[in-house]
Amino acid sequence: MATDDFVVLWDKRKNLMAKLNFGGVEENVVTREEFPLEKALEVLKDETIAIIGYGVQGPGQALNLRDNGFNVIVGQRYPSKTWDKAIADGFVPGETLFSIEEAAERGTIIQYLLSDAAQIAIWPTLKKYLTPGKALYFSHGFGITYKERTGIIPSADIDVILAAPKGSGTSLRRLFLEGRGLNSSYAIHQDATGRAKERVVAMGIGIGSGYLFETTFQNEVYSDLTGERGTLMGAIQGIFAAQYDELRKRGHSPSEAFNETVEELTQSLMPLVAENGMDWMYANCSTTAQRGALDWWQKFRDATAPVFKELYDSVAAGEEAQRSIDSNSQSDYREKLEVELATLRDSEMWQAGKVVRGLRPEKN
Ligand SMILES: NC(=O)c1ccc[n+]([C@@H]2O[C@H](COP(=O)([O-])OP(=O)(O)OC[C@H]3O[C@@H](n4cnc5c(N)ncnc54)[C@H](O)[C@@H]3O)[C@@H](O)[C@H]2O)c1
Ligand SMILES: CC(C)(O)[C@@H](O)C(=O)O
Ligand SMILES: [Mg+2]
Ligand SMILES: [Mg+2]
């Protein structure tokens, strides 16, 4: 065993938390070894976990917690599609499915999983039920960090905690069902009871996290907003579109342009990166590809670096938060969203993608 590994194991036994070395920087990480599910169940055995909102994160977290043996109820608007979804998932009106108000009253840990904009609208209602000793749980640092804009300012006599899965609620559930897990970050904003740490870690394990990375509410929201606008969602679509359009202008067919821009990345190369890193993926491509990639990656970094700076500045100034609040709180938000998504879906690139996806050998 390497000396570094030994330090990690020793630390784990002493601290119930591992200090792991990430490329030269040490960070605290909770693992299921130090904090197994049985311990999480023991910590939360007298708690009623009320999940407010049953959109994307709500079902993922509610179902994982329920399957893991926790006492879970759901609070949701009625009538609504997501009320019906909760029933289809086995929650029973009057027993485990309630109005938002009733669930908030019954819960001792309130998981605030409405959309970030809806959290602002419902806050005046919810706060009445946050009596001393309860815990208010978020999966995003948004409401608390941008409190001047959201008005979400909890009273000092409750715990305020965060466990934020690093991925979609859909993946959280899928990976749980596959017996795997999704990592989350966790943070404590207020520890009124002295139990905030054990409560948040137990919740993180309960929702199906594999590992829990320590953070703050502010760092969680700044990095999350940057990531989803950047390489995870916004930048990736931008760079796909730029390369696809150039290939098409130069006379390549849609299938060829799509294959060389998206399909090969998602089907062949990213799984290799996920497995063993970028250098390993490069090492498993031709020497010709290696030379080209090693020559060009810095140019792309330098071209996009100013955009990432602009993006982070906008996040830190609260401009991104304000833009989401303003657009997501409009009553026709879903209709406008559908128009924008349809523009992407109907673009030649993603129409070509639909056909290419249908031709994957396993579809046969
Ligand atoms: N979507 C994800 O996978 C994901 C991932 C990590 C963190 N988060 C965070 O988790 C939280 C929940 O996000 P989500 O994407 O699951 O939310 P969502 O947009 O899917 O909405 C959740 C629920 O809010 C309800 N809702 C919307 N407007 C309402 C209103 N005015 N009054 C009452 N209820 C209303 C909807 O009925 C729905 O059940 C957010 O803080 C988000 O940033 C989400
Ligand atoms: C799944 C994401 C993008 O990681 C999350 O941050 C979200 O807001 O949905
Ligand atoms: Mg996000
Ligand atoms: Mg995220």
PDB file of N, CA and C in Angstrom, residues 55-110:
ATOM      1  N   GLY A  55     -40.701  17.277  -8.689  1.00  0.00           N
ATOM      2  CA  GLY A  55     -40.380  17.519 -10.102  1.00  0.00           C
ATOM      3  C   GLY A  55     -39.348  16.533 -10.616  1.00  0.00           C
ATOM      4  N   VAL A  56     -38.060  16.924 -10.533  1.00  0.00           N
ATOM      5  CA  VAL A  56     -36.985  16.052 -11.004  1.00  0.00           C
ATOM      6  C   VAL A  56     -36.194  15.494  -9.819  1.00  0.00           C
ATOM      7  N   GLN A  57     -35.695  16.384  -8.935  1.00  0.00           N
ATOM      8  CA  GLN A  57     -34.959  15.902  -7.755  1.00  0.00           C
ATOM      9  C   GLN A  57     -35.898  15.237  -6.755  1.00  0.00           C
ATOM     10  N   GLY A  58     -37.111  15.786  -6.607  1.00  0.00           N
ATOM     11  CA  GLY A  58     -38.052  15.245  -5.610  1.00  0.00           C
ATOM     12  C   GLY A  58     -38.218  13.733  -5.721  1.00  0.00           C
ATOM     13  N   PRO A  59     -38.645  13.219  -6.891  1.00  0.00           N
ATOM     14  CA  PRO A  59     -38.829  11.763  -7.006  1.00  0.00           C
ATOM     15  C   PRO A  59     -37.544  10.982  -6.775  1.00  0.00           C
ATOM     16  N   GLY A  60     -36.442  11.453  -7.351  1.00  0.00           N
ATOM     17  CA  GLY A  60     -35.170  10.723  -7.195  1.00  0.00           C
ATOM     18  C   GLY A  60     -34.831  10.559  -5.721  1.00  0.00           C
ATOM     19  N   GLN A  61     -34.889  11.668  -4.981  1.00  0.00           N
ATOM     20  CA  GLN A  61     -34.491  11.621  -3.573  1.00  0.00           C
ATOM     21  C   GLN A  61     -35.541  10.896  -2.729  1.00  0.00           C
ATOM     22  N   ALA A  62     -36.828  11.154  -3.018  1.00  0.00           N
ATOM     23  CA  ALA A  62     -37.893  10.531  -2.216  1.00  0.00           C
ATOM     24  C   ALA A  62     -37.857   9.009  -2.349  1.00  0.00           C
ATOM     25  N   LEU A  63     -37.732   8.529  -3.578  1.00  0.00           N
ATOM     26  CA  LEU A  63     -37.792   7.078  -3.803  1.00  0.00           C
ATOM     27  C   LEU A  63     -36.549   6.389  -3.250  1.00  0.00           C
ATOM     28  N   ASN A  64     -35.387   7.020  -3.410  1.00  0.00           N
ATOM     29  CA  ASN A  64     -34.168   6.409  -2.846  1.00  0.00           C
ATOM     30  C   ASN A  64     -34.258   6.350  -1.322  1.00  0.00           C
ATOM     31  N   LEU A  65     -34.719   7.458  -0.708  1.00  0.00           N
ATOM     32  CA  LEU A  65     -34.863   7.467   0.758  1.00  0.00           C
ATOM     33  C   LEU A  65     -35.859   6.408   1.212  1.00  0.00           C
ATOM     34  N   ARG A  66     -36.993   6.330   0.515  1.00  0.00           N
ATOM     35  CA  ARG A  66     -38.018   5.357   0.904  1.00  0.00           C
ATOM     36  C   ARG A  66     -37.478   3.931   0.765  1.00  0.00           C
ATOM     37  N   ASP A  67     -36.837   3.650  -0.367  1.00  0.00           N
ATOM     38  CA  ASP A  67     -36.282   2.301  -0.563  1.00  0.00           C
ATOM     39  C   ASP A  67     -35.193   1.990   0.461  1.00  0.00           C
ATOM     40  N   ASN A  68     -34.507   3.019   0.927  1.00  0.00           N
ATOM     41  CA  ASN A  68     -33.453   2.808   1.934  1.00  0.00           C
ATOM     42  C   ASN A  68     -34.017   2.664   3.350  1.00  0.00           C
ATOM     43  N   GLY A  69     -35.344   2.825   3.500  1.00  0.00           N
ATOM     44  CA  GLY A  69     -35.963   2.560   4.803  1.00  0.00           C
ATOM     45  C   GLY A  69     -36.236   3.778   5.668  1.00  0.00           C
ATOM     46  N   PHE A  70     -36.171   4.981   5.098  1.00  0.00           N
ATOM     47  CA  PHE A  70     -36.447   6.190   5.879  1.00  0.00           C
ATOM     48  C   PHE A  70     -37.942   6.513   5.856  1.00  0.00           C
ATOM     49  N   ASN A  71     -38.352   7.342   6.806  1.00  0.00           N
ATOM     50  CA  ASN A  71     -39.741   7.736   6.948  1.00  0.00           C
ATOM     51  C   ASN A  71     -39.983   8.983   6.076  1.00  0.00           C
ATOM     52  N   VAL A  72     -40.589   8.771   4.906  1.00  0.00           N
ATOM     53  CA  VAL A  72     -40.669   9.833   3.897  1.00  0.00           C
ATOM     54  C   VAL A  72     -42.112  10.193   3.579  1.00  0.00           C
ATOM     55  N   ILE A  73     -42.405  11.484   3.545  1.00  0.00           N
ATOM     56  CA  ILE A  73     -43.698  11.941   3.023  1.00  0.00           C
ATOM     57  C   ILE A  73     -43.436  13.001   1.947  1.00  0.00           C
ATOM     58  N   VAL A  74     -44.449  13.211   1.098  1.00  0.00           N
ATOM     59  CA  VAL A  74     -44.286  14.174   0.007  1.00  0.00           C
ATOM     60  C   VAL A  74     -45.334  15.277   0.160  1.00  0.00           C
ATOM     61  N   GLY A  75     -44.909  16.506  -0.096  1.00  0.00           N
ATOM     62  CA  GLY A  75     -45.834  17.649  -0.125  1.00  0.00           C
ATOM     63  C   GLY A  75     -45.842  18.229  -1.520  1.00  0.00           C
ATOM     64  N   GLN A  76     -47.033  18.311  -2.123  1.00  0.00           N
ATOM     65  CA  GLN A  76     -47.096  18.712  -3.528  1.00  0.00           C
ATOM     66  C   GLN A  76     -48.415  19.431  -3.792  1.00  0.00           C
ATOM     67  N   ARG A  77     -48.367  20.359  -4.756  1.00  0.00           N
ATOM     68  CA  ARG A  77     -49.605  21.058  -5.148  1.00  0.00           C
ATOM     69  C   ARG A  77     -50.627  20.074  -5.695  1.00  0.00           C
ATOM     70  N   TYR A  78     -51.909  20.345  -5.393  1.00  0.00           N
ATOM     71  CA  TYR A  78     -52.980  19.508  -5.947  1.00  0.00           C
ATOM     72  C   TYR A  78     -54.043  20.422  -6.559  1.00  0.00           C
ATOM     73  N   PRO A  79     -54.577  20.147  -7.748  1.00  0.00           N
ATOM     74  CA  PRO A  79     -54.209  19.053  -8.636  1.00  0.00           C
ATOM     75  C   PRO A  79     -52.983  19.440  -9.470  1.00  0.00           C
ATOM     76  N   SER A  80     -52.158  18.484  -9.780  1.00  0.00           N
ATOM     77  CA  SER A  80     -51.010  18.727 -10.656  1.00  0.00           C
ATOM     78  C   SER A  80     -50.531  17.395 -11.205  1.00  0.00           C
ATOM     79  N   LYS A  81     -49.784  17.482 -12.308  1.00  0.00           N
ATOM     80  CA  LYS A  81     -49.252  16.252 -12.914  1.00  0.00           C
ATOM     81  C   LYS A  81     -48.333  15.552 -11.932  1.00  0.00           C
ATOM     82  N   THR A  82     -47.590  16.369 -11.164  1.00  0.00           N
ATOM     83  CA  THR A  82     -46.616  15.729 -10.276  1.00  0.00           C
ATOM     84  C   THR A  82     -47.294  15.115  -9.040  1.00  0.00           C
ATOM     85  N   TRP A  83     -48.480  15.608  -8.672  1.00  0.00           N
ATOM     86  CA  TRP A  83     -49.275  14.936  -7.622  1.00  0.00           C
ATOM     87  C   TRP A  83     -49.613  13.528  -8.118  1.00  0.00           C
ATOM     88  N   ASP A  84     -50.077  13.462  -9.376  1.00  0.00           N
ATOM     89  CA  ASP A  84     -50.425  12.152  -9.962  1.00  0.00           C
ATOM     90  C   ASP A  84     -49.191  11.247 -10.068  1.00  0.00           C
ATOM     91  N   LYS A  85     -48.060  11.869 -10.377  1.00  0.00           N
ATOM     92  CA  LYS A  85     -46.818  11.075 -10.486  1.00  0.00           C
ATOM     93  C   LYS A  85     -46.449  10.479  -9.130  1.00  0.00           C
ATOM     94  N   ALA A  86     -46.641  11.286  -8.074  1.00  0.00           N
ATOM     95  CA  ALA A  86     -46.326  10.783  -6.721  1.00  0.00           C
ATOM     96  C   ALA A  86     -47.221   9.586  -6.383  1.00  0.00           C
ATOM     97  N   ILE A  87     -48.494   9.663  -6.791  1.00  0.00           N
ATOM     98  CA  ILE A  87     -49.410   8.533  -6.544  1.00  0.00           C
ATOM     99  C   ILE A  87     -48.932   7.307  -7.334  1.00  0.00           C
ATOM    100  N   ALA A  88     -48.572   7.551  -8.602  1.00  0.00           N
ATOM    101  CA  ALA A  88     -48.094   6.424  -9.438  1.00  0.00           C
ATOM    102  C   ALA A  88     -46.843   5.792  -8.825  1.00  0.00           C
ATOM    103  N   ASP A  89     -46.060   6.596  -8.098  1.00  0.00           N
ATOM    104  CA  ASP A  89     -44.839   6.076  -7.461  1.00  0.00           C
ATOM    105  C   ASP A  89     -45.122   5.460  -6.087  1.00  0.00           C
ATOM    106  N   GLY A  90     -46.396   5.375  -5.719  1.00  0.00           N
ATOM    107  CA  GLY A  90     -46.726   4.650  -4.480  1.00  0.00           C
ATOM    108  C   GLY A  90     -46.966   5.530  -3.263  1.00  0.00           C
ATOM    109  N   PHE A  91     -46.968   6.846  -3.422  1.00  0.00           N
ATOM    110  CA  PHE A  91     -47.299   7.697  -2.269  1.00  0.00           C
ATOM    111  C   PHE A  91     -48.831   7.787  -2.172  1.00  0.00           C
ATOM    112  N   VAL A  92     -49.334   7.754  -0.947  1.00  0.00           N
ATOM    113  CA  VAL A  92     -50.785   7.616  -0.743  1.00  0.00           C
ATOM    114  C   VAL A  92     -51.343   8.903  -0.119  1.00  0.00           C
ATOM    115  N   PRO A  93     -52.328   9.542  -0.818  1.00  0.00           N
ATOM    116  CA  PRO A  93     -52.908  10.778  -0.272  1.00  0.00           C
ATOM    117  C   PRO A  93     -53.420  10.553   1.151  1.00  0.00           C
ATOM    118  N   GLY A  94     -53.093  11.490   2.036  1.00  0.00           N
ATOM    119  CA  GLY A  94     -53.555  11.392   3.428  1.00  0.00           C
ATOM    120  C   GLY A  94     -52.677  10.505   4.302  1.00  0.00           C
ATOM    121  N   GLU A  95     -51.804   9.704   3.677  1.00  0.00           N
ATOM    122  CA  GLU A  95     -50.886   8.876   4.475  1.00  0.00           C
ATOM    123  C   GLU A  95     -49.441   9.319   4.269  1.00  0.00           C
ATOM    124  N   THR A  96     -49.025   9.373   3.006  1.00  0.00           N
ATOM    125  CA  THR A  96     -47.639   9.785   2.721  1.00  0.00           C
ATOM    126  C   THR A  96     -47.582  10.907   1.689  1.00  0.00           C
ATOM    127  N   LEU A  97     -48.746  11.357   1.217  1.00  0.00           N
ATOM    128  CA  LEU A  97     -48.799  12.450   0.238  1.00  0.00           C
ATOM    129  C   LEU A  97     -49.788  13.497   0.722  1.00  0.00           C
ATOM    130  N   PHE A  98     -49.297  14.748   0.815  1.00  0.00           N
ATOM    131  CA  PHE A  98     -50.103  15.811   1.427  1.00  0.00           C
ATOM    132  C   PHE A  98     -49.966  17.100   0.633  1.00  0.00           C
ATOM    133  N   SER A  99     -50.744  18.099   1.023  1.00  0.00           N
ATOM    134  CA  SER A  99     -50.514  19.444   0.501  1.00  0.00           C
ATOM    135  C   SER A  99     -49.144  19.899   1.017  1.00  0.00           C
ATOM    136  N   ILE A 100     -48.616  20.938   0.391  1.00  0.00           N
ATOM    137  CA  ILE A 100     -47.310  21.452   0.830  1.00  0.00           C
ATOM    138  C   ILE A 100     -47.379  21.849   2.304  1.00  0.00           C
ATOM    139  N   GLU A 101     -48.468  22.507   2.695  1.00  0.00           N
ATOM    140  CA  GLU A 101     -48.598  23.000   4.081  1.00  0.00           C
ATOM    141  C   GLU A 101     -48.610  21.836   5.071  1.00  0.00           C
ATOM    142  N   GLU A 102     -49.417  20.803   4.765  1.00  0.00           N
ATOM    143  CA  GLU A 102     -49.542  19.707   5.722  1.00  0.00           C
ATOM    144  C   GLU A 102     -48.242  18.910   5.832  1.00  0.00           C
ATOM    145  N   ALA A 103     -47.588  18.697   4.699  1.00  0.00           N
ATOM    146  CA  ALA A 103     -46.314  17.966   4.744  1.00  0.00           C
ATOM    147  C   ALA A 103     -45.286  18.759   5.545  1.00  0.00           C
ATOM    148  N   ALA A 104     -45.278  20.089   5.342  1.00  0.00           N
ATOM    149  CA  ALA A 104     -44.305  20.919   6.064  1.00  0.00           C
ATOM    150  C   ALA A 104     -44.583  20.891   7.565  1.00  0.00           C
ATOM    151  N   GLU A 105     -45.860  20.816   7.914  1.00  0.00           N
ATOM    152  CA  GLU A 105     -46.207  20.751   9.339  1.00  0.00           C
ATOM    153  C   GLU A 105     -45.769  19.416   9.951  1.00  0.00           C
ATOM    154  N   ARG A 106     -45.984  18.327   9.204  1.00  0.00           N
ATOM    155  CA  ARG A 106     -45.657  17.000   9.726  1.00  0.00           C
ATOM    156  C   ARG A 106     -44.151  16.724   9.734  1.00  0.00           C
ATOM    157  N   GLY A 107     -43.417  17.314   8.802  1.00  0.00           N
ATOM    158  CA  GLY A 107     -41.999  16.982   8.647  1.00  0.00           C
ATOM    159  C   GLY A 107     -41.130  17.580   9.739  1.00  0.00           C
ATOM    160  N   THR A 108     -40.033  16.872  10.044  1.00  0.00           N
ATOM    161  CA  THR A 108     -39.016  17.441  10.943  1.00  0.00           C
ATOM    162  C   THR A 108     -37.790  17.851  10.131  1.00  0.00           C
ATOM    163  N   ILE A 109     -37.585  17.162   8.996  1.00  0.00           N
ATOM    164  CA  ILE A 109     -36.588  17.621   8.024  1.00  0.00           C
ATOM    165  C   ILE A 109     -37.369  17.971   6.759  1.00  0.00           C
ATOM    166  N   ILE A 110     -37.298  19.234   6.364  1.00  0.00           N
ATOM    167  CA  ILE A 110     -38.070  19.701   5.212  1.00  0.00           C
ATOM    168  C   ILE A 110     -37.119  19.808   4.027  1.00  0.00           C
TER     169      ILE A 110
END
